[in-house]
PDB file of C-alpha atoms and ligand atoms in Angstrom:
ATOM      1  CA  MET I  10     -65.148  56.592 -15.629  1.00  0.00           C
ATOM      2  CA  SER I  11     -64.237  54.152 -13.902  1.00  0.00           C
ATOM      3  CA  ALA I  12     -65.719  53.090 -10.800  1.00  0.00           C
ATOM      4  CA  LEU I  13     -62.402  51.151  -8.884  1.00  0.00           C
ATOM      5  CA  LYS I  14     -62.934  52.696  -5.337  1.00  0.00           C
ATOM      6  CA  VAL I  15     -59.293  52.427  -2.909  1.00  0.00           C
ATOM      7  CA  TRP I  16     -58.192  53.600   0.158  1.00  0.00           C
ATOM      8  CA  ILE I  17     -56.105  56.798   0.371  1.00  0.00           C
ATOM      9  CA  ASP I  18     -55.551  58.789   3.876  1.00  0.00           C
ATOM     10  CA  GLY I  19     -58.335  55.931   5.474  1.00  0.00           C
ATOM     11  CA  LYS I  20     -60.874  56.751   3.754  1.00  0.00           C
ATOM     12  CA  ILE I  21     -62.287  54.473   0.561  1.00  0.00           C
ATOM     13  CA  VAL I  22     -62.938  57.087  -2.641  1.00  0.00           C
ATOM     14  CA  ALA I  23     -63.984  56.065  -6.182  1.00  0.00           C
ATOM     15  CA  LEU I  24     -60.060  56.753  -7.882  1.00  0.00           C
ATOM     16  CA  GLU I  25     -61.507  59.465  -9.265  1.00  0.00           C
ATOM     17  CA  ASP I  26     -60.932  61.321  -6.534  1.00  0.00           C
ATOM     18  CA  ALA I  27     -58.231  59.950  -5.156  1.00  0.00           C
ATOM     19  CA  ARG I  28     -55.913  62.716  -6.124  1.00  0.00           C
ATOM     20  CA  THR I  29     -52.443  63.907  -6.339  1.00  0.00           C
ATOM     21  CA  SER I  30     -50.582  67.583  -6.233  1.00  0.00           C
ATOM     22  CA  PRO I  31     -48.207  67.140  -9.837  1.00  0.00           C
ATOM     23  CA  LEU I  32     -45.114  67.918  -7.611  1.00  0.00           C
ATOM     24  CA  ALA I  33     -45.615  65.973  -5.360  1.00  0.00           C
ATOM     25  CA  HIS I  34     -42.362  64.214  -4.044  1.00  0.00           C
ATOM     26  CA  GLY I  35     -42.514  61.514  -4.525  1.00  0.00           C
ATOM     27  CA  LEU I  36     -43.221  61.609  -8.495  1.00  0.00           C
ATOM     28  CA  HIS I  37     -40.253  63.557  -8.664  1.00  0.00           C
ATOM     29  CA  TYR I  38     -38.186  60.828  -7.509  1.00  0.00           C
ATOM     30  CA  GLY I  39     -39.601  58.125  -7.045  1.00  0.00           C
ATOM     31  CA  THR I  40     -39.628  58.681  -2.677  1.00  0.00           C
ATOM     32  CA  GLY I  41     -42.813  56.304  -2.017  1.00  0.00           C
ATOM     33  CA  VAL I  42     -42.694  52.901  -1.624  1.00  0.00           C
ATOM     34  CA  PHE I  43     -44.939  49.829  -2.991  1.00  0.00           C
ATOM     35  CA  GLU I  44     -46.423  46.691  -2.149  1.00  0.00           C
ATOM     36  CA  GLY I  45     -47.940  43.958  -5.285  1.00  0.00           C
ATOM     37  CA  ILE I  46     -49.700  41.402  -3.514  1.00  0.00           C
ATOM     38  CA  ARG I  47     -52.492  38.945  -4.402  1.00  0.00           C
ATOM     39  CA  CYS I  48     -56.391  37.982  -3.208  1.00  0.00           C
ATOM     40  CA  TYR I  49     -57.633  34.551  -4.571  1.00  0.00           C
ATOM     41  CA  ALA I  50     -61.453  33.279  -3.734  1.00  0.00           C
ATOM     42  CA  THR I  51     -61.055  30.320  -2.698  1.00  0.00           C
ATOM     43  CA  PRO I  52     -63.926  28.003  -0.837  1.00  0.00           C
ATOM     44  CA  LYS I  53     -64.933  29.930   1.932  1.00  0.00           C
ATOM     45  CA  GLY I  54     -64.929  33.248   0.361  1.00  0.00           C
ATOM     46  CA  PRO I  55     -61.819  36.142  -0.822  1.00  0.00           C
ATOM     47  CA  ARG I  56     -58.821  35.271   1.155  1.00  0.00           C
ATOM     48  CA  ILE I  57     -55.839  37.338   0.367  1.00  0.00           C
ATOM     49  CA  PHE I  58     -52.250  36.285  -0.388  1.00  0.00           C
ATOM     50  CA  ARG I  59     -49.352  35.901   2.605  1.00  0.00           C
ATOM     51  CA  LEU I  60     -51.304  40.155   3.806  1.00  0.00           C
ATOM     52  CA  ASP I  61     -48.064  40.001   6.273  1.00  0.00           C
ATOM     53  CA  ALA I  62     -45.063  39.338   4.512  1.00  0.00           C
ATOM     54  CA  HIS I  63     -46.234  41.811   1.853  1.00  0.00           C
ATOM     55  CA  LEU I  64     -47.047  44.910   4.627  1.00  0.00           C
ATOM     56  CA  ASP I  65     -43.684  43.348   6.381  1.00  0.00           C
ATOM     57  CA  ARG I  66     -41.613  43.582   3.422  1.00  0.00           C
ATOM     58  CA  MET I  67     -42.931  47.684   3.247  1.00  0.00           C
ATOM     59  CA  ARG I  68     -42.103  48.674   6.400  1.00  0.00           C
ATOM     60  CA  ARG I  69     -38.893  47.778   6.296  1.00  0.00           C
ATOM     61  CA  GLY I  70     -38.576  49.920   2.934  1.00  0.00           C
ATOM     62  CA  ALA I  71     -41.156  52.606   4.330  1.00  0.00           C
ATOM     63  CA  ALA I  72     -37.809  52.500   6.923  1.00  0.00           C
ATOM     64  CA  HIS I  73     -35.438  54.122   4.792  1.00  0.00           C
ATOM     65  CA  LEU I  74     -37.067  56.802   3.539  1.00  0.00           C
ATOM     66  CA  ALA I  75     -37.976  57.198   6.767  1.00  0.00           C
ATOM     67  CA  ILE I  76     -41.876  56.751   6.158  1.00  0.00           C
ATOM     68  CA  ALA I  77     -43.472  55.099   9.136  1.00  0.00           C
ATOM     69  CA  LEU I  78     -45.732  53.146   7.641  1.00  0.00           C
ATOM     70  CA  ASP I  79     -48.555  51.597   9.749  1.00  0.00           C
ATOM     71  CA  VAL I  80     -49.061  47.682   9.209  1.00  0.00           C
ATOM     72  CA  GLU I  81     -51.802  47.454  11.257  1.00  0.00           C
ATOM     73  CA  ALA I  82     -54.173  50.260   9.812  1.00  0.00           C
ATOM     74  CA  MET I  83     -52.664  49.375   5.577  1.00  0.00           C
ATOM     75  CA  ALA I  84     -53.522  45.199   6.263  1.00  0.00           C
ATOM     76  CA  ARG I  85     -56.921  46.809   7.261  1.00  0.00           C
ATOM     77  CA  ALA I  86     -56.896  49.265   4.088  1.00  0.00           C
ATOM     78  CA  SER I  87     -56.483  46.150   1.687  1.00  0.00           C
ATOM     79  CA  ALA I  88     -58.949  43.797   3.478  1.00  0.00           C
ATOM     80  CA  GLU I  89     -61.264  47.240   3.134  1.00  0.00           C
ATOM     81  CA  VAL I  90     -61.014  47.735  -0.615  1.00  0.00           C
ATOM     82  CA  VAL I  91     -60.661  44.200  -1.618  1.00  0.00           C
ATOM     83  CA  ALA I  92     -65.036  44.240  -0.152  1.00  0.00           C
ATOM     84  CA  ALA I  93     -65.145  48.089  -1.632  1.00  0.00           C
ATOM     85  CA  ASN I  94     -64.727  46.633  -4.673  1.00  0.00           C
ATOM     86  CA  GLY I  95     -66.983  43.637  -4.423  1.00  0.00           C
ATOM     87  CA  PHE I  96     -64.020  41.347  -5.412  1.00  0.00           C
ATOM     88  CA  GLU I  97     -62.843  37.254  -5.354  1.00  0.00           C
ATOM     89  CA  ASN I  98     -59.461  37.828  -7.508  1.00  0.00           C
ATOM     90  CA  ALA I  99     -57.587  41.278  -7.671  1.00  0.00           C
ATOM     91  CA  TYR I 100     -54.187  42.785  -7.591  1.00  0.00           C
ATOM     92  CA  LEU I 101     -54.052  45.091  -4.241  1.00  0.00           C
ATOM     93  CA  ARG I 102     -51.406  47.579  -4.945  1.00  0.00           C
ATOM     94  CA  PRO I 103     -50.555  50.171  -1.508  1.00  0.00           C
ATOM     95  CA  LEU I 104     -48.181  53.491  -2.210  1.00  0.00           C
ATOM     96  CA  ALA I 105     -46.573  54.812   0.484  1.00  0.00           C
ATOM     97  CA  TYR I 106     -44.966  58.505  -0.185  1.00  0.00           C
ATOM     98  CA  TYR I 107     -43.808  61.591   0.080  1.00  0.00           C
ATOM     99  CA  GLU I 108     -46.319  63.958  -1.707  1.00  0.00           C
ATOM    100  CA  SER I 109     -46.260  68.141   0.278  1.00  0.00           C
ATOM    101  CA  GLY I 110     -43.363  69.692   1.706  1.00  0.00           C
ATOM    102  CA  GLY I 111     -41.098  70.565  -0.626  1.00  0.00           C
ATOM    103  CA  LEU I 112     -38.915  69.546  -3.347  1.00  0.00           C
ATOM    104  CA  GLY I 113     -35.809  69.690  -1.482  1.00  0.00           C
ATOM    105  CA  LEU I 114     -33.800  65.765  -0.541  1.00  0.00           C
ATOM    106  CA  ASP I 115     -34.229  65.539   3.210  1.00  0.00           C
ATOM    107  CA  VAL I 116     -36.841  64.046   3.847  1.00  0.00           C
ATOM    108  CA  ALA I 117     -37.298  65.966   7.692  1.00  0.00           C
ATOM    109  CA  PRO I 118     -40.158  68.442   6.509  1.00  0.00           C
ATOM    110  CA  LEU I 119     -42.159  65.762   4.082  1.00  0.00           C
ATOM    111  CA  THR I 120     -45.589  64.448   4.816  1.00  0.00           C
ATOM    112  CA  ALA I 121     -46.317  61.242   3.528  1.00  0.00           C
ATOM    113  CA  ARG I 122     -49.411  59.564   1.928  1.00  0.00           C
ATOM    114  CA  SER I 123     -50.443  55.616   1.754  1.00  0.00           C
ATOM    115  CA  MET I 124     -53.112  54.563   0.189  1.00  0.00           C
ATOM    116  CA  VAL I 125     -54.245  50.689  -1.150  1.00  0.00           C
ATOM    117  CA  ALA I 126     -55.994  50.395  -5.101  1.00  0.00           C
ATOM    118  CA  ALA I 127     -57.089  46.947  -5.349  1.00  0.00           C
ATOM    119  CA  MET I 128     -57.886  45.781  -9.127  1.00  0.00           C
ATOM    120  CA  PRO I 129     -59.078  42.755 -11.440  1.00  0.00           C
ATOM    121  CA  TRP I 130     -55.440  41.350 -12.499  1.00  0.00           C
ATOM    122  CA  LYS I 131     -54.511  38.850 -14.808  1.00  0.00           C
ATOM    123  CA  SER I 132     -50.584  37.146 -14.985  1.00  0.00           C
ATOM    124  CA  HIS I 133     -48.817  40.584 -15.929  1.00  0.00           C
ATOM    125  CA  LEU I 134     -46.491  37.523 -18.629  1.00  0.00           C
ATOM    126  CA  GLY I 135     -49.753  37.209 -19.897  1.00  0.00           C
ATOM    127  CA  ASP I 136     -51.534  33.567 -20.229  1.00  0.00           C
ATOM    128  CA  SER I 137     -48.897  32.018 -23.066  1.00  0.00           C
ATOM    129  CA  HIS I 138     -46.723  30.784 -20.545  1.00  0.00           C
ATOM    130  CA  ALA I 139     -48.829  28.231 -18.827  1.00  0.00           C
ATOM    131  CA  SER I 140     -47.938  26.601 -22.142  1.00  0.00           C
ATOM    132  CA  ARG I 141     -45.764  27.689 -24.160  1.00  0.00           C
ATOM    133  CA  GLY I 142     -43.735  29.602 -20.855  1.00  0.00           C
ATOM    134  CA  VAL I 143     -41.765  33.197 -20.877  1.00  0.00           C
ATOM    135  CA  ARG I 144     -39.281  34.184 -23.972  1.00  0.00           C
ATOM    136  CA  LEU I 145     -36.984  35.463 -21.593  1.00  0.00           C
ATOM    137  CA  HIS I 146     -33.553  37.964 -22.529  1.00  0.00           C
ATOM    138  CA  THR I 147     -30.658  38.299 -19.888  1.00  0.00           C
ATOM    139  CA  THR I 148     -30.111  41.659 -20.060  1.00  0.00           C
ATOM    140  CA  SER I 149     -26.445  43.917 -20.661  1.00  0.00           C
ATOM    141  CA  TRP I 150     -28.614  46.249 -17.583  1.00  0.00           C
ATOM    142  CA  ARG I 151     -27.372  45.897 -13.576  1.00  0.00           C
ATOM    143  CA  ARG I 152     -29.116  45.275 -10.968  1.00  0.00           C
ATOM    144  CA  VAL I 153     -29.037  48.035  -9.201  1.00  0.00           C
ATOM    145  CA  PRO I 154     -26.396  47.350  -6.131  1.00  0.00           C
ATOM    146  CA  SER I 155     -27.955  46.433  -2.456  1.00  0.00           C
ATOM    147  CA  SER I 156     -25.063  48.185  -1.069  1.00  0.00           C
ATOM    148  CA  ALA I 157     -26.535  51.758  -3.380  1.00  0.00           C
ATOM    149  CA  VAL I 158     -30.184  51.513  -2.245  1.00  0.00           C
ATOM    150  CA  PRO I 159     -31.305  48.313  -0.363  1.00  0.00           C
ATOM    151  CA  ALA I 160     -32.965  45.497  -2.243  1.00  0.00           C
ATOM    152  CA  LEU I 161     -36.649  47.047  -1.262  1.00  0.00           C
ATOM    153  CA  LYS I 162     -39.621  47.833  -2.952  1.00  0.00           C
ATOM    154  CA  ILE I 163     -38.328  51.427  -3.337  1.00  0.00           C
ATOM    155  CA  CYS I 164     -40.623  52.977  -5.949  1.00  0.00           C
ATOM    156  CA  GLY I 165     -37.329  54.895  -7.738  1.00  0.00           C
ATOM    157  CA  VAL I 166     -35.270  52.057  -7.873  1.00  0.00           C
ATOM    158  CA  TYR I 167     -37.980  50.566 -10.805  1.00  0.00           C
ATOM    159  CA  ALA I 168     -36.497  52.446 -13.530  1.00  0.00           C
ATOM    160  CA  ASN I 169     -33.888  49.394 -13.010  1.00  0.00           C
ATOM    161  CA  SER I 170     -36.474  47.091 -13.979  1.00  0.00           C
ATOM    162  CA  ILE I 171     -38.067  49.221 -16.907  1.00  0.00           C
ATOM    163  CA  ILE I 172     -34.982  49.634 -18.247  1.00  0.00           C
ATOM    164  CA  ALA I 173     -34.530  46.312 -18.627  1.00  0.00           C
ATOM    165  CA  LYS I 174     -37.033  44.829 -19.025  1.00  0.00           C
ATOM    166  CA  TRP I 175     -37.969  47.679 -22.382  1.00  0.00           C
ATOM    167  CA  GLU I 176     -34.505  46.786 -23.967  1.00  0.00           C
ATOM    168  CA  ALA I 177     -36.175  42.777 -24.316  1.00  0.00           C
ATOM    169  CA  VAL I 178     -39.275  43.850 -25.136  1.00  0.00           C
ATOM    170  CA  LYS I 179     -37.056  45.577 -27.526  1.00  0.00           C
ATOM    171  CA  ALA I 180     -35.286  42.322 -28.743  1.00  0.00           C
ATOM    172  CA  GLY I 181     -38.817  40.487 -29.381  1.00  0.00           C
ATOM    173  CA  PHE I 182     -37.996  38.327 -25.954  1.00  0.00           C
ATOM    174  CA  GLU I 183     -40.986  39.297 -22.942  1.00  0.00           C
ATOM    175  CA  GLU I 184     -39.146  39.528 -19.706  1.00  0.00           C
ATOM    176  CA  ALA I 185     -35.047  40.603 -18.877  1.00  0.00           C
ATOM    177  CA  LEU I 186     -32.668  39.300 -16.121  1.00  0.00           C
ATOM    178  CA  PHE I 187     -29.736  40.171 -14.558  1.00  0.00           C
ATOM    179  CA  VAL I 188     -26.569  38.963 -14.088  1.00  0.00           C
ATOM    180  CA  ASP I 189     -23.418  40.203 -12.251  1.00  0.00           C
ATOM    181  CA  ASP I 190     -20.105  41.519 -13.693  1.00  0.00           C
ATOM    182  CA  ARG I 191     -18.887  38.252 -11.854  1.00  0.00           C
ATOM    183  CA  GLY I 192     -21.431  35.494 -14.154  1.00  0.00           C
ATOM    184  CA  PHE I 193     -23.499  35.448 -11.194  1.00  0.00           C
ATOM    185  CA  VAL I 194     -27.805  35.509 -12.067  1.00  0.00           C
ATOM    186  CA  CYS I 195     -29.527  37.964  -9.877  1.00  0.00           C
ATOM    187  CA  GLU I 196     -33.223  37.621 -10.643  1.00  0.00           C
ATOM    188  CA  ALA I 197     -35.303  38.511 -13.136  1.00  0.00           C
ATOM    189  CA  THR I 198     -37.244  42.659 -13.203  1.00  0.00           C
ATOM    190  CA  GLY I 199     -40.579  41.487 -11.096  1.00  0.00           C
ATOM    191  CA  GLU I 200     -39.467  38.219 -10.682  1.00  0.00           C
ATOM    192  CA  ASN I 201     -37.606  35.992  -9.051  1.00  0.00           C
ATOM    193  CA  VAL I 202     -35.659  32.940 -11.323  1.00  0.00           C
ATOM    194  CA  PHE I 203     -35.950  29.055 -10.189  1.00  0.00           C
ATOM    195  CA  LEU I 204     -34.142  26.132 -12.362  1.00  0.00           C
ATOM    196  CA  ILE I 205     -33.976  22.503 -11.881  1.00  0.00           C
ATOM    197  CA  LYS I 206     -30.719  20.331 -13.048  1.00  0.00           C
ATOM    198  CA  ASN I 207     -31.538  16.254 -12.617  1.00  0.00           C
ATOM    199  CA  GLY I 208     -34.728  17.007 -10.842  1.00  0.00           C
ATOM    200  CA  ARG I 209     -33.476  19.338  -7.889  1.00  0.00           C
ATOM    201  CA  VAL I 210     -34.997  22.675  -7.726  1.00  0.00           C
ATOM    202  CA  ILE I 211     -31.950  25.467  -7.240  1.00  0.00           C
ATOM    203  CA  ALA I 212     -32.703  28.610  -5.895  1.00  0.00           C
ATOM    204  CA  PRO I 213     -30.001  31.262  -6.573  1.00  0.00           C
ATOM    205  CA  THR I 214     -28.779  33.235  -4.182  1.00  0.00           C
ATOM    206  CA  HIS I 215     -27.849  36.880  -4.524  1.00  0.00           C
ATOM    207  CA  ASP I 216     -27.750  40.063  -2.834  1.00  0.00           C
ATOM    208  CA  ASP I 217     -28.787  42.641  -4.822  1.00  0.00           C
ATOM    209  CA  ALA I 218     -32.486  40.709  -5.396  1.00  0.00           C
ATOM    210  CA  LEU I 219     -35.575  41.184  -3.861  1.00  0.00           C
ATOM    211  CA  PRO I 220     -36.163  38.649  -1.036  1.00  0.00           C
ATOM    212  CA  GLY I 221     -39.553  37.510  -3.174  1.00  0.00           C
ATOM    213  CA  ILE I 222     -42.309  35.874  -0.622  1.00  0.00           C
ATOM    214  CA  THR I 223     -42.881  33.786  -3.430  1.00  0.00           C
ATOM    215  CA  ARG I 224     -40.216  32.487  -3.898  1.00  0.00           C
ATOM    216  CA  ALA I 225     -39.974  31.928  -0.365  1.00  0.00           C
ATOM    217  CA  THR I 226     -43.066  29.478  -0.021  1.00  0.00           C
ATOM    218  CA  ILE I 227     -41.835  27.693  -3.052  1.00  0.00           C
ATOM    219  CA  VAL I 228     -38.333  27.078  -1.290  1.00  0.00           C
ATOM    220  CA  ALA I 229     -40.410  26.183   1.350  1.00  0.00           C
ATOM    221  CA  LEU I 230     -43.054  23.369  -1.008  1.00  0.00           C
ATOM    222  CA  THR I 231     -40.107  22.449  -2.783  1.00  0.00           C
ATOM    223  CA  GLY I 232     -37.060  22.586   0.144  1.00  0.00           C
ATOM    224  CA  ALA I 233     -34.982  23.831  -3.284  1.00  0.00           C
ATOM    225  CA  GLU I 234     -31.282  24.208  -2.698  1.00  0.00           C
ATOM    226  CA  GLU I 235     -30.542  28.547  -2.200  1.00  0.00           C
ATOM    227  CA  ARG I 236     -26.996  28.980  -3.680  1.00  0.00           C
ATOM    228  CA  ALA I 237     -24.892  31.457  -5.623  1.00  0.00           C
ATOM    229  CA  VAL I 238     -25.494  30.225  -9.564  1.00  0.00           C
ATOM    230  CA  THR I 239     -23.535  31.257 -12.631  1.00  0.00           C
ATOM    231  CA  LEU I 240     -25.073  32.215 -15.568  1.00  0.00           C
ATOM    232  CA  ASP I 241     -23.481  29.425 -17.299  1.00  0.00           C
ATOM    233  CA  GLU I 242     -25.228  27.091 -14.417  1.00  0.00           C
ATOM    234  CA  LEU I 243     -28.652  29.111 -15.735  1.00  0.00           C
ATOM    235  CA  ARG I 244     -28.042  28.181 -20.045  1.00  0.00           C
ATOM    236  CA  ASP I 245     -27.519  24.647 -18.509  1.00  0.00           C
ATOM    237  CA  ALA I 246     -30.433  23.422 -16.592  1.00  0.00           C
ATOM    238  CA  ASP I 247     -33.281  21.255 -17.538  1.00  0.00           C
ATOM    239  CA  GLU I 248     -35.644  23.365 -17.094  1.00  0.00           C
ATOM    240  CA  ILE I 249     -36.122  27.532 -15.339  1.00  0.00           C
ATOM    241  CA  PHE I 250     -38.903  29.445 -13.894  1.00  0.00           C
ATOM    242  CA  LEU I 251     -40.100  32.398 -13.206  1.00  0.00           C
ATOM    243  CA  THR I 252     -41.722  33.554  -9.794  1.00  0.00           C
ATOM    244  CA  GLY I 253     -43.512  36.215  -8.846  1.00  0.00           C
ATOM    245  CA  THR I 254     -47.151  37.628  -7.290  1.00  0.00           C
ATOM    246  CA  SER I 255     -48.147  38.389  -9.629  1.00  0.00           C
ATOM    247  CA  ALA I 256     -46.364  36.070 -12.357  1.00  0.00           C
ATOM    248  CA  GLU I 257     -46.796  33.013 -10.344  1.00  0.00           C
ATOM    249  CA  VAL I 258     -44.626  30.506 -11.432  1.00  0.00           C
ATOM    250  CA  ALA I 259     -43.667  30.852 -14.246  1.00  0.00           C
ATOM    251  CA  GLY I 260     -41.979  28.305 -17.025  1.00  0.00           C
ATOM    252  CA  VAL I 261     -39.802  29.783 -19.199  1.00  0.00           C
ATOM    253  CA  GLY I 262     -40.567  28.624 -22.793  1.00  0.00           C
ATOM    254  CA  VAL I 263     -37.762  30.405 -24.508  1.00  0.00           C
ATOM    255  CA  PHE I 264     -34.047  31.590 -22.664  1.00  0.00           C
ATOM    256  CA  ASP I 265     -31.280  34.096 -25.182  1.00  0.00           C
ATOM    257  CA  ALA I 266     -30.707  31.611 -28.123  1.00  0.00           C
ATOM    258  CA  ARG I 267     -32.243  28.184 -25.998  1.00  0.00           C
ATOM    259  CA  GLU I 268     -36.082  26.832 -26.638  1.00  0.00           C
ATOM    260  CA  ILE I 269     -35.459  24.888 -22.706  1.00  0.00           C
ATOM    261  CA  GLY I 270     -39.716  24.415 -22.506  1.00  0.00           C
ATOM    262  CA  VAL I 271     -41.488  24.481 -20.311  1.00  0.00           C
ATOM    263  CA  GLY I 272     -40.838  21.346 -17.691  1.00  0.00           C
ATOM    264  CA  PRO I 273     -42.409  18.706 -16.311  1.00  0.00           C
ATOM    265  CA  MET I 274     -41.727  20.079 -13.038  1.00  0.00           C
ATOM    266  CA  THR I 275     -42.329  23.311 -13.376  1.00  0.00           C
ATOM    267  CA  ARG I 276     -45.871  22.489 -14.595  1.00  0.00           C
ATOM    268  CA  GLU I 277     -46.178  20.357 -10.980  1.00  0.00           C
ATOM    269  CA  ILE I 278     -45.184  22.787  -9.301  1.00  0.00           C
ATOM    270  CA  ALA I 279     -46.926  25.761 -11.075  1.00  0.00           C
ATOM    271  CA  ALA I 280     -50.588  23.494  -9.334  1.00  0.00           C
ATOM    272  CA  GLN I 281     -49.363  22.739  -6.680  1.00  0.00           C
ATOM    273  CA  TYR I 282     -48.870  27.026  -5.846  1.00  0.00           C
ATOM    274  CA  LEU I 283     -52.380  27.824  -7.935  1.00  0.00           C
ATOM    275  CA  ALA I 284     -53.624  25.468  -5.418  1.00  0.00           C
ATOM    276  CA  ILE I 285     -52.497  27.438  -2.614  1.00  0.00           C
ATOM    277  CA  VAL I 286     -53.177  29.991  -3.250  1.00  0.00           C
ATOM    278  CA  HIS I 287     -56.965  28.835  -4.159  1.00  0.00           C
ATOM    279  CA  GLY I 288     -56.904  27.182  -0.297  1.00  0.00           C
ATOM    280  CA  GLN I 289     -57.481  23.913  -1.807  1.00  0.00           C
ATOM    281  CA  SER I 290     -54.357  22.367  -0.091  1.00  0.00           C
ATOM    282  CA  PRO I 291     -54.913  22.112   3.859  1.00  0.00           C
ATOM    283  CA  ASP I 292     -51.732  22.646   5.164  1.00  0.00           C
ATOM    284  CA  HIS I 293     -51.247  25.847   4.656  1.00  0.00           C
ATOM    285  CA  GLY I 294     -54.293  28.059   5.664  1.00  0.00           C
ATOM    286  CA  GLY I 295     -51.422  30.515   7.719  1.00  0.00           C
ATOM    287  CA  TRP I 296     -50.895  32.105   4.481  1.00  0.00           C
ATOM    288  CA  LEU I 297     -54.777  32.931   3.092  1.00  0.00           C
ATOM    289  CA  THR I 298     -55.923  36.426   5.553  1.00  0.00           C
ATOM    290  CA  GLU I 299     -60.008  36.254   5.385  1.00  0.00           C
ATOM    291  CA  VAL I 300     -60.969  39.890   3.411  1.00  0.00           C
TER     292      VAL I 300
HETATM  293  N1  PMP X 428     -38.250  40.935  -8.184  1.00  0.00           N
HETATM  294  C1  PMP X 428     -38.531  41.928  -8.319  1.00  0.00           C
HETATM  295  C2  PMP X 428     -38.060  42.957  -8.618  1.00  0.00           C
HETATM  296  C3  PMP X 428     -39.789  42.295  -7.728  1.00  0.00           C
HETATM  297  O1  PMP X 428     -40.743  43.709  -8.138  1.00  0.00           O
HETATM  298  C4  PMP X 428     -40.863  40.908  -8.055  1.00  0.00           C
HETATM  299  C5  PMP X 428     -41.711  41.306  -7.293  1.00  0.00           C
HETATM  300  N2  PMP X 428     -42.128  41.688  -6.064  1.00  0.00           N
HETATM  301  C6  PMP X 428     -40.368  40.126  -7.355  1.00  0.00           C
HETATM  302  C7  PMP X 428     -38.733  39.736  -7.558  1.00  0.00           C
HETATM  303  C8  PMP X 428     -40.867  38.270  -6.738  1.00  0.00           C
HETATM  304  O2  PMP X 428     -41.180  39.116  -5.557  1.00  0.00           O
HETATM  305  P1  PMP X 428     -43.010  38.120  -5.174  1.00  0.00           P
HETATM  306  O3  PMP X 428     -42.964  37.084  -4.852  1.00  0.00           O
HETATM  307  O4  PMP X 428     -42.692  39.055  -3.611  1.00  0.00           O
HETATM  308  O5  PMP X 428     -43.817  39.320  -5.710  1.00  0.00           O
END
């Protein structure tokens, strides 16, 4: 029995009591939208990092599926579920998905449900990346183009990330990097990518990459140059790091055949990021929501 409590359709319930149908539309077709959000212990108590930006991205994804997301209710739910579980540090997983109304592909007759779960969390790339770095593999798979499905957190689209990551894991790596047919760098399966060359921070841009909130945070922090980057240029970088809510700022230690090692600027940026999310840096109070 898990003691976790989740918020579902307006109520906080024990995880076991939050049931869904095996015929849920979202289970069959991935017709849902989710977010990954972190809550951190700060000197003033637990604070949710960039909640508004996450829920705004979720709202945009939901709109493509004709799910009218109640952003204010989701914001209240996020704070409530952290408090109900008594967490200081937590990972939040809001989800809105179609459950009932049939298995047809027209969403008009369907009914959506929404929930927010909170759980204890460590970085999804493990703690090892802090010292020796992530082992990153350029995948042979292509990212789903944003001309086919918007680059937002739509549930079914994550099969693309999962297939690419499995290829990387089978090859002895921890994470996969998507590159397009023309050789431009897109993103990793659950993180955006950055590089450092001659002391400059560069944030690769790509239409098919998720507009990452951690990426935007690091661009604001470092004044990184945002532009298209080829795989050749990435291979020649002095440092490479990944950014994501779950992974935070994770240095790349191995990139395909190259032992690149986590560099000093990456470590400095990672430390600055952690100071901000933990409320130890006075400048960015606006990014922290009280629970
Ligand atoms: N790309 C993908 C495909 C992701 O799933 C994530 C995680 N949300 C990211 C990038 C990083 O986004 P964020 O910094 O907003 O968590």
